[in-house]
Amino acid sequence: MIKRLIIAILLLGLVGGGIVGFNLFRSKMIAQFFATMAPAPLPVTVTEVVPINWMPGIAAIGTANAAQGTDLAVEAAGVVREVRFAANDRVEKGQVLVQIDDREERADLDAAKAALNLAEITLKRAQELLERGVSATTTLDTAEAEAIAARSNVAKLAAALETKQLTAPFGGTIGIPQIEIGQFVTAGTTYATLQDRSHMRVDFSLSEQQAGMVKAGLPVTVTSEVGDLTLTGSVVGIEPKIDPNSRLVTIRADVPNAADQLTPGQFLQVRVDLPAEDGVIALPQTVVSSTLYGDSVFVVRAEQTEGAEPSLVVRQVFVKLGRRSADLVEISEGLAVGDKVVNAGQNRLSSGAPVTLADAPAGN
């Protein structure tokens, strides 16, 4: 009985040891298989690094203003007799816009003209009498002084009469009337706004460093906030001092607005186009990966290991970024002409991973 029990125990140990040994052997072989198995190459698309004609620019936020624009005001107090414009009328320079009651001034002017006529007759008579030798020189001097005073009085009243007739100082589009017929207005009362919108001035601010790159005559592109309108113009003025509060420099651009698309006070995105540069390396901003360690790209390179055929792998290359323009970013260090940079799927890659090209290399 004991002998049989011992034999059973030995057989059981032998079977258990065989099972354990087989499992250990299988685990070792599986680990060895995966350790020596090469990962399948990943398909990638690339952009070939080629020098381009770089169009640098400076972006800013600007405000549109009319080339000529002002709030029109009453020059002399009185009752409004006529309003000769409607909202949004196109008016010409010198066009009468408002007539203030001027009956009293006209009456005074008529009296002054009559007095001037009498003074000139008296002066002429005094000159004739002096020529005949029957009048004193002092009489002629008095007549000349009275004639001069009469002319001055007529000119003064004529000027006062003109202040009752309000005209457009320049051509443009007039706004909503702010006064009514029969209303008594005082000097300085605003009666409308007048804006010449055929040309617009776009004012924007740049830092001291950026302003140093801007010169009069450089082309400017302005775009509305929603991006539905784009117009071009040029820089016409640079403020000769830096604002001590904001530390910015004000720049002014002139933008033709023949189609009346811009409105004074409108918010605009401004881009100043700087002179073009040749031979600049620039890539789409999407190819650059940014981390705490810096900016990098994945470059496809052909590498050969000992005893194997050449294969394509990717290498992570850290780069130094420069200026940005639209969707491009300048690569100032780290890449050379001819490098093939992965332009999609970088999050799946690691340095040294095998790859294949999904399509022909694309240029910038």
mmCIF file of C-alpha atoms in Angstrom:
data_model
loop_
_atom_site.group_PDB
_atom_site.id
_atom_site.type_symbol
_atom_site.label_atom_id
_atom_site.label_comp_id
_atom_site.label_asym_id
_atom_site.label_seq_id
_atom_site.Cartn_x
_atom_site.Cartn_y
_atom_site.Cartn_z
ATOM 1 C CA MET A 1 0.000 0.000 0.000
ATOM 2 C CA ILE A 2 2.796 2.362 0.957
ATOM 3 C CA LYS A 3 4.677 1.446 -2.177
ATOM 4 C CA ARG A 4 1.713 2.313 -4.369
ATOM 5 C CA LEU A 5 1.275 5.675 -2.582
ATOM 6 C CA ILE A 6 4.916 6.563 -3.166
ATOM 7 C CA ILE A 7 4.631 5.668 -6.850
ATOM 8 C CA ALA A 8 1.490 7.823 -7.198
ATOM 9 C CA ILE A 9 3.221 10.773 -5.538
ATOM 10 C CA LEU A 10 6.229 10.471 -7.830
ATOM 11 C CA LEU A 11 4.021 10.284 -10.918
ATOM 12 C CA LEU A 12 2.043 13.304 -9.751
ATOM 13 C CA GLY A 13 5.263 15.287 -9.164
ATOM 14 C CA LEU A 14 6.576 14.286 -12.555
ATOM 15 C CA VAL A 15 3.393 15.434 -14.317
ATOM 16 C CA GLY A 16 3.257 18.739 -12.370
ATOM 17 C CA GLY A 17 6.928 19.452 -13.046
ATOM 18 C CA GLY A 18 6.410 18.793 -16.734
ATOM 19 C CA ILE A 19 3.512 21.221 -16.867
ATOM 20 C CA VAL A 20 5.459 23.932 -15.045
ATOM 21 C CA GLY A 21 8.509 23.399 -17.219
ATOM 22 C CA PHE A 22 6.438 23.576 -20.393
ATOM 23 C CA ASN A 23 4.825 26.865 -19.299
ATOM 24 C CA LEU A 24 8.210 28.377 -18.490
ATOM 25 C CA PHE A 25 9.582 27.264 -21.845
ATOM 26 C CA ARG A 26 6.564 28.650 -23.691
ATOM 27 C CA SER A 27 6.797 32.060 -21.908
ATOM 28 C CA LYS A 28 10.500 32.294 -22.742
ATOM 29 C CA MET A 29 9.920 31.510 -26.389
ATOM 30 C CA ILE A 30 7.066 34.027 -26.652
ATOM 31 C CA ALA A 31 9.188 36.768 -25.069
ATOM 32 C CA GLN A 32 12.072 35.911 -27.363
ATOM 33 C CA PHE A 33 9.758 36.039 -30.405
ATOM 34 C CA PHE A 34 8.390 39.499 -29.549
ATOM 35 C CA ALA A 35 11.850 40.798 -28.649
ATOM 36 C CA THR A 36 13.217 39.895 -32.044
ATOM 37 C CA MET A 37 10.097 40.801 -34.073
ATOM 38 C CA ALA A 38 10.496 44.059 -36.046
ATOM 39 C CA PRO A 39 7.472 46.433 -35.921
ATOM 40 C CA ALA A 40 5.595 46.966 -39.178
ATOM 41 C CA PRO A 41 6.550 50.220 -40.933
ATOM 42 C CA LEU A 42 3.983 53.042 -40.554
ATOM 43 C CA PRO A 43 2.818 54.882 -43.693
ATOM 44 C CA VAL A 44 3.512 58.633 -43.529
ATOM 45 C CA THR A 45 3.247 61.636 -45.816
ATOM 46 C CA VAL A 46 6.089 64.117 -45.997
ATOM 47 C CA THR A 47 6.915 67.635 -47.069
ATOM 48 C CA GLU A 48 10.306 68.176 -48.689
ATOM 49 C CA VAL A 49 12.283 71.122 -47.373
ATOM 50 C CA VAL A 50 12.935 73.608 -50.180
ATOM 51 C CA PRO A 51 13.853 77.304 -49.955
ATOM 52 C CA ILE A 52 10.948 79.591 -50.769
ATOM 53 C CA ASN A 53 10.270 83.242 -51.487
ATOM 54 C CA TRP A 54 9.230 84.419 -48.014
ATOM 55 C CA MET A 55 6.701 87.225 -47.715
ATOM 56 C CA PRO A 56 7.150 88.466 -44.137
ATOM 57 C CA GLY A 57 4.525 90.651 -42.562
ATOM 58 C CA ILE A 58 3.418 92.283 -39.333
ATOM 59 C CA ALA A 59 -0.089 91.742 -37.994
ATOM 60 C CA ALA A 60 -1.966 94.305 -35.923
ATOM 61 C CA ILE A 61 -5.437 95.497 -34.972
ATOM 62 C CA GLY A 62 -6.638 98.773 -36.494
ATOM 63 C CA THR A 63 -9.567 101.150 -36.634
ATOM 64 C CA ALA A 64 -10.967 102.731 -39.786
ATOM 65 C CA ASN A 65 -11.496 106.478 -39.986
ATOM 66 C CA ALA A 66 -12.656 108.644 -42.858
ATOM 67 C CA ALA A 67 -9.935 110.540 -44.722
ATOM 68 C CA GLN A 68 -11.970 113.654 -43.896
ATOM 69 C CA GLY A 69 -14.591 113.545 -41.218
ATOM 70 C CA THR A 70 -16.057 116.005 -38.745
ATOM 71 C CA ASP A 71 -19.113 116.886 -36.709
ATOM 72 C CA LEU A 72 -20.722 119.962 -38.271
ATOM 73 C CA ALA A 73 -21.800 122.671 -35.815
ATOM 74 C CA VAL A 74 -23.849 125.861 -35.921
ATOM 75 C CA GLU A 75 -21.685 128.991 -36.071
ATOM 76 C CA ALA A 76 -24.229 131.587 -34.877
ATOM 77 C CA ALA A 77 -27.377 131.393 -32.742
ATOM 78 C CA GLY A 78 -30.773 131.687 -34.361
ATOM 79 C CA VAL A 79 -33.915 129.930 -35.495
ATOM 80 C CA VAL A 80 -33.561 127.159 -38.098
ATOM 81 C CA ARG A 81 -35.468 128.105 -41.278
ATOM 82 C CA GLU A 82 -34.313 125.329 -43.638
ATOM 83 C CA VAL A 83 -32.628 121.934 -43.431
ATOM 84 C CA ARG A 84 -31.523 121.123 -46.970
ATOM 85 C CA PHE A 85 -30.270 117.565 -46.557
ATOM 86 C CA ALA A 86 -31.491 114.129 -45.547
ATOM 87 C CA ALA A 87 -29.657 111.319 -43.787
ATOM 88 C CA ASN A 88 -26.947 109.630 -45.893
ATOM 89 C CA ASP A 89 -27.140 112.201 -48.705
ATOM 90 C CA ARG A 90 -24.025 112.655 -50.794
ATOM 91 C CA VAL A 91 -23.144 116.369 -50.576
ATOM 92 C CA GLU A 92 -20.584 118.439 -52.430
ATOM 93 C CA LYS A 93 -18.166 121.018 -51.081
ATOM 94 C CA GLY A 94 -19.881 124.399 -50.627
ATOM 95 C CA GLN A 95 -23.406 122.951 -50.762
ATOM 96 C CA VAL A 96 -25.847 124.774 -48.438
ATOM 97 C CA LEU A 97 -26.997 122.413 -45.696
ATOM 98 C CA VAL A 98 -28.793 124.585 -43.121
ATOM 99 C CA GLN A 99 -30.233 128.083 -43.243
ATOM 100 C CA ILE A 100 -30.557 130.061 -39.998
ATOM 101 C CA ASP A 101 -32.934 133.044 -39.844
ATOM 102 C CA ASP A 102 -30.885 135.986 -41.185
ATOM 103 C CA ARG A 103 -33.487 138.706 -41.749
ATOM 104 C CA GLU A 104 -31.987 141.028 -39.146
ATOM 105 C CA GLU A 105 -28.486 140.611 -40.561
ATOM 106 C CA ARG A 106 -29.736 141.284 -44.099
ATOM 107 C CA ALA A 107 -31.420 144.498 -42.946
ATOM 108 C CA ASP A 108 -28.260 145.628 -41.181
ATOM 109 C CA LEU A 109 -26.239 144.812 -44.290
ATOM 110 C CA ASP A 110 -28.551 146.863 -46.494
ATOM 111 C CA ALA A 111 -28.187 149.837 -44.111
ATOM 112 C CA ALA A 112 -24.398 149.393 -44.081
ATOM 113 C CA LYS A 113 -24.292 149.324 -47.880
ATOM 114 C CA ALA A 114 -26.312 152.537 -48.016
ATOM 115 C CA ALA A 115 -23.912 154.156 -45.538
ATOM 116 C CA LEU A 116 -20.975 152.935 -47.651
ATOM 117 C CA ASN A 117 -22.515 154.430 -50.784
ATOM 118 C CA LEU A 118 -22.926 157.810 -49.008
ATOM 119 C CA ALA A 119 -19.361 157.640 -47.664
ATOM 120 C CA GLU A 120 -17.947 156.990 -51.149
ATOM 121 C CA ILE A 121 -19.979 159.895 -52.602
ATOM 122 C CA THR A 122 -18.717 162.176 -49.835
ATOM 123 C CA LEU A 123 -15.134 160.997 -50.461
ATOM 124 C CA LYS A 124 -15.420 161.641 -54.193
ATOM 125 C CA ARG A 125 -16.846 165.108 -53.569
ATOM 126 C CA ALA A 126 -14.094 165.956 -51.068
ATOM 127 C CA GLN A 127 -11.460 164.899 -53.630
ATOM 128 C CA GLU A 128 -13.012 167.168 -56.301
ATOM 129 C CA LEU A 129 -13.203 170.134 -53.931
ATOM 130 C CA LEU A 130 -9.601 169.631 -52.887
ATOM 131 C CA GLU A 131 -8.513 169.575 -56.515
ATOM 132 C CA ARG A 132 -10.301 172.926 -57.034
ATOM 133 C CA GLY A 133 -8.564 174.317 -53.964
ATOM 134 C CA VAL A 134 -11.797 175.081 -52.097
ATOM 135 C CA SER A 135 -11.481 172.355 -49.437
ATOM 136 C CA ALA A 136 -9.047 171.553 -46.670
ATOM 137 C CA THR A 137 -6.916 168.406 -46.611
ATOM 138 C CA THR A 138 -8.429 167.408 -43.268
ATOM 139 C CA THR A 139 -11.862 167.204 -44.886
ATOM 140 C CA LEU A 140 -10.546 164.703 -47.429
ATOM 141 C CA ASP A 141 -8.834 162.688 -44.679
ATOM 142 C CA THR A 142 -12.075 162.522 -42.728
ATOM 143 C CA ALA A 143 -14.014 161.391 -45.790
ATOM 144 C CA GLU A 144 -11.450 158.660 -46.538
ATOM 145 C CA ALA A 145 -11.614 157.374 -42.952
ATOM 146 C CA GLU A 146 -15.417 157.309 -43.036
ATOM 147 C CA ALA A 147 -15.332 155.390 -46.345
ATOM 148 C CA ILE A 148 -12.874 152.838 -44.926
ATOM 149 C CA ALA A 149 -15.033 152.383 -41.811
ATOM 150 C CA ALA A 150 -18.123 151.930 -43.986
ATOM 151 C CA ARG A 151 -16.401 149.254 -46.098
ATOM 152 C CA SER A 152 -15.263 147.442 -42.965
ATOM 153 C CA ASN A 153 -18.774 147.523 -41.541
ATOM 154 C CA VAL A 154 -20.195 146.037 -44.760
ATOM 155 C CA ALA A 155 -17.557 143.262 -44.724
ATOM 156 C CA LYS A 156 -18.282 142.541 -41.072
ATOM 157 C CA LEU A 157 -22.031 142.255 -41.613
ATOM 158 C CA ALA A 158 -21.509 140.150 -44.748
ATOM 159 C CA ALA A 159 -19.357 137.744 -42.718
ATOM 160 C CA ALA A 160 -21.992 137.594 -39.998
ATOM 161 C CA LEU A 161 -24.606 136.854 -42.671
ATOM 162 C CA GLU A 162 -22.511 133.962 -43.985
ATOM 163 C CA THR A 163 -22.512 132.332 -40.545
ATOM 164 C CA LYS A 164 -26.283 131.969 -40.868
ATOM 165 C CA GLN A 165 -25.887 129.873 -44.018
ATOM 166 C CA LEU A 166 -24.131 126.605 -43.162
ATOM 167 C CA THR A 167 -22.317 124.874 -46.049
ATOM 168 C CA ALA A 168 -20.394 121.626 -46.483
ATOM 169 C CA PRO A 169 -16.646 122.172 -45.887
ATOM 170 C CA PHE A 170 -15.864 119.180 -48.143
ATOM 171 C CA GLY A 171 -17.679 116.549 -50.160
ATOM 172 C CA GLY A 172 -18.843 113.382 -48.485
ATOM 173 C CA THR A 173 -21.746 111.492 -46.933
ATOM 174 C CA ILE A 174 -23.782 113.368 -44.345
ATOM 175 C CA GLY A 175 -25.419 111.725 -41.374
ATOM 176 C CA ILE A 176 -28.757 112.022 -39.595
ATOM 177 C CA PRO A 177 -29.982 115.627 -39.032
ATOM 178 C CA GLN A 178 -29.724 116.607 -35.353
ATOM 179 C CA ILE A 179 -31.833 119.776 -35.614
ATOM 180 C CA GLU A 180 -35.348 120.587 -36.801
ATOM 181 C CA ILE A 181 -36.947 123.479 -38.679
ATOM 182 C CA GLY A 182 -38.161 126.126 -36.217
ATOM 183 C CA GLN A 183 -35.727 125.064 -33.513
ATOM 184 C CA PHE A 184 -33.666 127.765 -31.815
ATOM 185 C CA VAL A 185 -30.021 126.732 -31.826
ATOM 186 C CA THR A 186 -27.000 128.240 -30.139
ATOM 187 C CA ALA A 187 -23.478 128.553 -31.500
ATOM 188 C CA GLY A 188 -21.682 125.208 -31.292
ATOM 189 C CA THR A 189 -24.787 123.030 -31.631
ATOM 190 C CA THR A 190 -23.941 119.933 -33.699
ATOM 191 C CA TYR A 191 -26.388 119.478 -36.543
ATOM 192 C CA ALA A 192 -24.883 116.464 -38.404
ATOM 193 C CA THR A 193 -21.726 114.492 -39.071
ATOM 194 C CA LEU A 194 -19.981 114.601 -42.453
ATOM 195 C CA GLN A 195 -17.658 111.795 -43.557
ATOM 196 C CA ASP A 196 -15.680 111.519 -46.794
ATOM 197 C CA ARG A 197 -15.484 107.732 -47.148
ATOM 198 C CA SER A 198 -13.913 107.583 -50.620
ATOM 199 C CA HIS A 199 -10.575 107.096 -48.856
ATOM 200 C CA MET A 200 -10.192 105.645 -45.403
ATOM 201 C CA ARG A 201 -7.421 106.072 -42.886
ATOM 202 C CA VAL A 202 -6.638 102.965 -40.870
ATOM 203 C CA ASP A 203 -4.752 103.649 -37.640
ATOM 204 C CA PHE A 204 -2.992 100.838 -35.769
ATOM 205 C CA SER A 205 -0.210 100.465 -33.222
ATOM 206 C CA LEU A 206 3.028 98.461 -33.284
ATOM 207 C CA SER A 207 5.810 97.829 -30.817
ATOM 208 C CA GLU A 208 8.995 99.861 -31.086
ATOM 209 C CA GLN A 209 10.837 96.918 -32.668
ATOM 210 C CA GLN A 210 8.101 96.259 -35.240
ATOM 211 C CA ALA A 211 7.675 99.948 -36.053
ATOM 212 C CA GLY A 212 11.377 100.129 -36.910
ATOM 213 C CA MET A 213 10.750 97.730 -39.828
ATOM 214 C CA VAL A 214 7.885 99.782 -41.281
ATOM 215 C CA LYS A 215 8.455 102.481 -43.877
ATOM 216 C CA ALA A 216 6.076 104.828 -45.673
ATOM 217 C CA GLY A 217 4.784 103.267 -48.871
ATOM 218 C CA LEU A 218 4.787 99.637 -47.713
ATOM 219 C CA PRO A 219 1.654 97.751 -48.825
ATOM 220 C CA VAL A 220 -1.047 97.087 -46.245
ATOM 221 C CA THR A 221 -3.903 94.583 -46.294
ATOM 222 C CA VAL A 222 -6.956 95.139 -44.083
ATOM 223 C CA THR A 223 -9.584 92.499 -43.346
ATOM 224 C CA SER A 224 -12.898 92.881 -41.561
ATOM 225 C CA GLU A 225 -13.426 91.085 -38.259
ATOM 226 C CA VAL A 226 -15.586 88.362 -39.842
ATOM 227 C CA GLY A 227 -13.230 88.051 -42.825
ATOM 228 C CA ASP A 228 -15.819 88.905 -45.493
ATOM 229 C CA LEU A 229 -13.976 92.005 -46.737
ATOM 230 C CA THR A 230 -10.343 92.510 -47.752
ATOM 231 C CA LEU A 231 -8.880 95.754 -49.106
ATOM 232 C CA THR A 232 -5.347 96.924 -49.828
ATOM 233 C CA GLY A 233 -3.631 100.243 -49.236
ATOM 234 C CA SER A 234 -0.268 101.620 -48.156
ATOM 235 C CA VAL A 235 1.455 103.143 -45.143
ATOM 236 C CA VAL A 236 1.289 106.945 -45.277
ATOM 237 C CA GLY A 237 2.413 108.017 -41.808
ATOM 238 C CA ILE A 238 4.429 106.897 -38.789
ATOM 239 C CA GLU A 239 4.123 108.729 -35.481
ATOM 240 C CA PRO A 240 7.554 110.229 -34.674
ATOM 241 C CA LYS A 241 7.277 109.400 -30.970
ATOM 242 C CA ILE A 242 6.476 106.399 -28.773
ATOM 243 C CA ASP A 243 3.383 106.618 -26.596
ATOM 244 C CA PRO A 244 4.779 106.824 -23.025
ATOM 245 C CA ASN A 245 1.774 104.940 -21.611
ATOM 246 C CA SER A 246 1.419 102.016 -24.012
ATOM 247 C CA ARG A 247 5.012 102.033 -25.339
ATOM 248 C CA LEU A 248 3.570 101.613 -28.828
ATOM 249 C CA VAL A 249 3.978 103.576 -32.067
ATOM 250 C CA THR A 250 0.929 104.658 -34.080
ATOM 251 C CA ILE A 251 0.976 103.879 -37.808
ATOM 252 C CA ARG A 252 -1.477 105.254 -40.395
ATOM 253 C CA ALA A 253 -2.409 103.596 -43.691
ATOM 254 C CA ASP A 254 -4.455 104.994 -46.562
ATOM 255 C CA VAL A 255 -6.996 102.535 -47.999
ATOM 256 C CA PRO A 256 -9.125 103.359 -51.077
ATOM 257 C CA ASN A 257 -12.803 102.758 -50.367
ATOM 258 C CA ALA A 258 -14.446 103.493 -53.709
ATOM 259 C CA ALA A 259 -17.171 100.889 -53.165
ATOM 260 C CA ASP A 260 -18.007 102.397 -49.763
ATOM 261 C CA GLN A 261 -17.389 99.075 -48.027
ATOM 262 C CA LEU A 262 -15.567 100.383 -44.957
ATOM 263 C CA THR A 263 -17.307 102.380 -42.240
ATOM 264 C CA PRO A 264 -15.587 104.914 -39.946
ATOM 265 C CA GLY A 265 -14.941 103.329 -36.575
ATOM 266 C CA GLN A 266 -14.878 99.787 -37.989
ATOM 267 C CA PHE A 267 -12.612 97.211 -36.327
ATOM 268 C CA LEU A 268 -10.050 95.734 -38.772
ATOM 269 C CA GLN A 269 -7.258 93.178 -38.860
ATOM 270 C CA VAL A 270 -4.186 94.758 -40.450
ATOM 271 C CA ARG A 271 -1.151 93.160 -42.087
ATOM 272 C CA VAL A 272 1.853 95.191 -43.208
ATOM 273 C CA ASP A 273 3.714 93.375 -46.008
ATOM 274 C CA LEU A 274 7.484 93.657 -45.589
ATOM 275 C CA PRO A 275 9.970 93.248 -48.488
ATOM 276 C CA ALA A 276 10.191 89.673 -49.808
ATOM 277 C CA GLU A 277 13.171 87.459 -48.902
ATOM 278 C CA ASP A 278 14.589 84.615 -51.023
ATOM 279 C CA GLY A 279 15.990 81.310 -49.802
ATOM 280 C CA VAL A 280 14.010 81.042 -46.560
ATOM 281 C CA ILE A 281 13.160 77.606 -45.132
ATOM 282 C CA ALA A 282 9.538 77.580 -44.020
ATOM 283 C CA LEU A 283 7.085 74.772 -43.321
ATOM 284 C CA PRO A 284 3.409 74.464 -42.410
ATOM 285 C CA GLN A 285 2.929 75.119 -38.717
ATOM 286 C CA THR A 286 1.160 71.762 -38.338
ATOM 287 C CA VAL A 287 4.406 69.782 -38.858
ATOM 288 C CA VAL A 288 5.950 71.220 -35.679
ATOM 289 C CA SER A 289 5.377 69.497 -32.326
ATOM 290 C CA SER A 290 5.861 71.665 -29.245
ATOM 291 C CA THR A 291 6.681 70.227 -25.812
ATOM 292 C CA LEU A 292 8.359 71.369 -22.621
ATOM 293 C CA TYR A 293 11.644 70.262 -24.156
ATOM 294 C CA GLY A 294 11.280 72.468 -27.245
ATOM 295 C CA ASP A 295 9.964 72.441 -30.788
ATOM 296 C CA SER A 296 10.670 69.442 -32.984
ATOM 297 C CA VAL A 297 9.792 67.745 -36.274
ATOM 298 C CA PHE A 298 10.072 64.156 -37.502
ATOM 299 C CA VAL A 299 12.450 63.739 -40.440
ATOM 300 C CA VAL A 300 12.395 60.622 -42.662
ATOM 301 C CA ARG A 301 15.886 59.245 -43.313
ATOM 302 C CA ALA A 302 17.281 56.173 -45.051
ATOM 303 C CA GLU A 303 19.432 54.167 -42.617
ATOM 304 C CA GLN A 304 21.231 50.841 -42.986
ATOM 305 C CA THR A 305 22.138 48.399 -40.262
ATOM 306 C CA GLU A 306 24.908 45.841 -40.595
ATOM 307 C CA GLY A 307 23.843 42.915 -42.725
ATOM 308 C CA ALA A 308 20.474 44.428 -43.698
ATOM 309 C CA GLU A 309 19.039 46.421 -46.585
ATOM 310 C CA PRO A 310 18.602 50.224 -46.207
ATOM 311 C CA SER A 311 15.237 51.167 -44.697
ATOM 312 C CA LEU A 312 13.332 54.362 -43.943
ATOM 313 C CA VAL A 313 13.067 55.502 -40.334
ATOM 314 C CA VAL A 314 11.993 58.728 -38.660
ATOM 315 C CA ARG A 315 14.202 60.784 -36.379
ATOM 316 C CA GLN A 316 12.988 63.491 -34.052
ATOM 317 C CA VAL A 317 14.887 66.696 -34.809
ATOM 318 C CA PHE A 318 14.679 69.748 -32.580
ATOM 319 C CA VAL A 319 14.390 73.011 -34.507
ATOM 320 C CA LYS A 320 14.484 76.719 -33.828
ATOM 321 C CA LEU A 321 11.436 78.619 -35.046
ATOM 322 C CA GLY A 322 11.440 82.125 -36.487
ATOM 323 C CA ARG A 323 8.765 84.325 -37.984
ATOM 324 C CA ARG A 324 5.249 83.244 -38.872
ATOM 325 C CA SER A 325 3.218 84.164 -41.925
ATOM 326 C CA ALA A 326 -0.295 82.830 -42.483
ATOM 327 C CA ASP A 327 0.003 79.016 -42.016
ATOM 328 C CA LEU A 328 3.794 78.924 -42.434
ATOM 329 C CA VAL A 329 6.544 79.152 -39.839
ATOM 330 C CA GLU A 330 10.199 79.905 -40.538
ATOM 331 C CA ILE A 331 12.728 77.237 -39.519
ATOM 332 C CA SER A 332 15.913 79.101 -38.691
ATOM 333 C CA GLU A 333 17.924 76.140 -37.349
ATOM 334 C CA GLY A 334 17.757 72.336 -37.413
ATOM 335 C CA LEU A 335 16.797 71.482 -41.009
ATOM 336 C CA ALA A 336 18.563 71.494 -44.344
ATOM 337 C CA VAL A 337 17.309 71.728 -47.905
ATOM 338 C CA GLY A 338 16.172 68.303 -49.110
ATOM 339 C CA ASP A 339 15.061 66.963 -45.709
ATOM 340 C CA LYS A 340 11.731 65.141 -45.790
ATOM 341 C CA VAL A 341 9.538 66.192 -42.867
ATOM 342 C CA VAL A 342 6.498 64.206 -41.734
ATOM 343 C CA ASN A 343 3.449 66.420 -42.149
ATOM 344 C CA ALA A 344 0.732 64.262 -40.554
ATOM 345 C CA GLY A 345 0.354 61.636 -37.840
ATOM 346 C CA GLN A 346 3.324 62.698 -35.737
ATOM 347 C CA ASN A 347 1.561 61.544 -32.555
ATOM 348 C CA ARG A 348 1.938 57.900 -33.697
ATOM 349 C CA LEU A 349 5.689 58.136 -34.218
ATOM 350 C CA SER A 350 8.755 57.730 -32.065
ATOM 351 C CA SER A 351 12.344 58.420 -33.010
ATOM 352 C CA GLY A 352 13.791 55.452 -34.886
ATOM 353 C CA ALA A 353 10.454 53.953 -35.920
ATOM 354 C CA PRO A 354 10.369 52.381 -39.423
ATOM 355 C CA VAL A 355 8.094 54.078 -41.947
ATOM 356 C CA THR A 356 7.036 53.970 -45.550
ATOM 357 C CA LEU A 357 6.056 56.884 -47.754
ATOM 358 C CA ALA A 358 2.330 56.947 -48.401
ATOM 359 C CA ASP A 359 2.773 59.180 -51.449
ATOM 360 C CA ALA A 360 5.401 61.145 -53.322
ATOM 361 C CA PRO A 361 7.099 63.897 -51.299
ATOM 362 C CA ALA A 362 5.224 67.152 -51.561
ATOM 363 C CA GLY A 363 6.877 70.525 -51.922
ATOM 364 C CA ASN A 364 6.030 73.611 -49.842
#
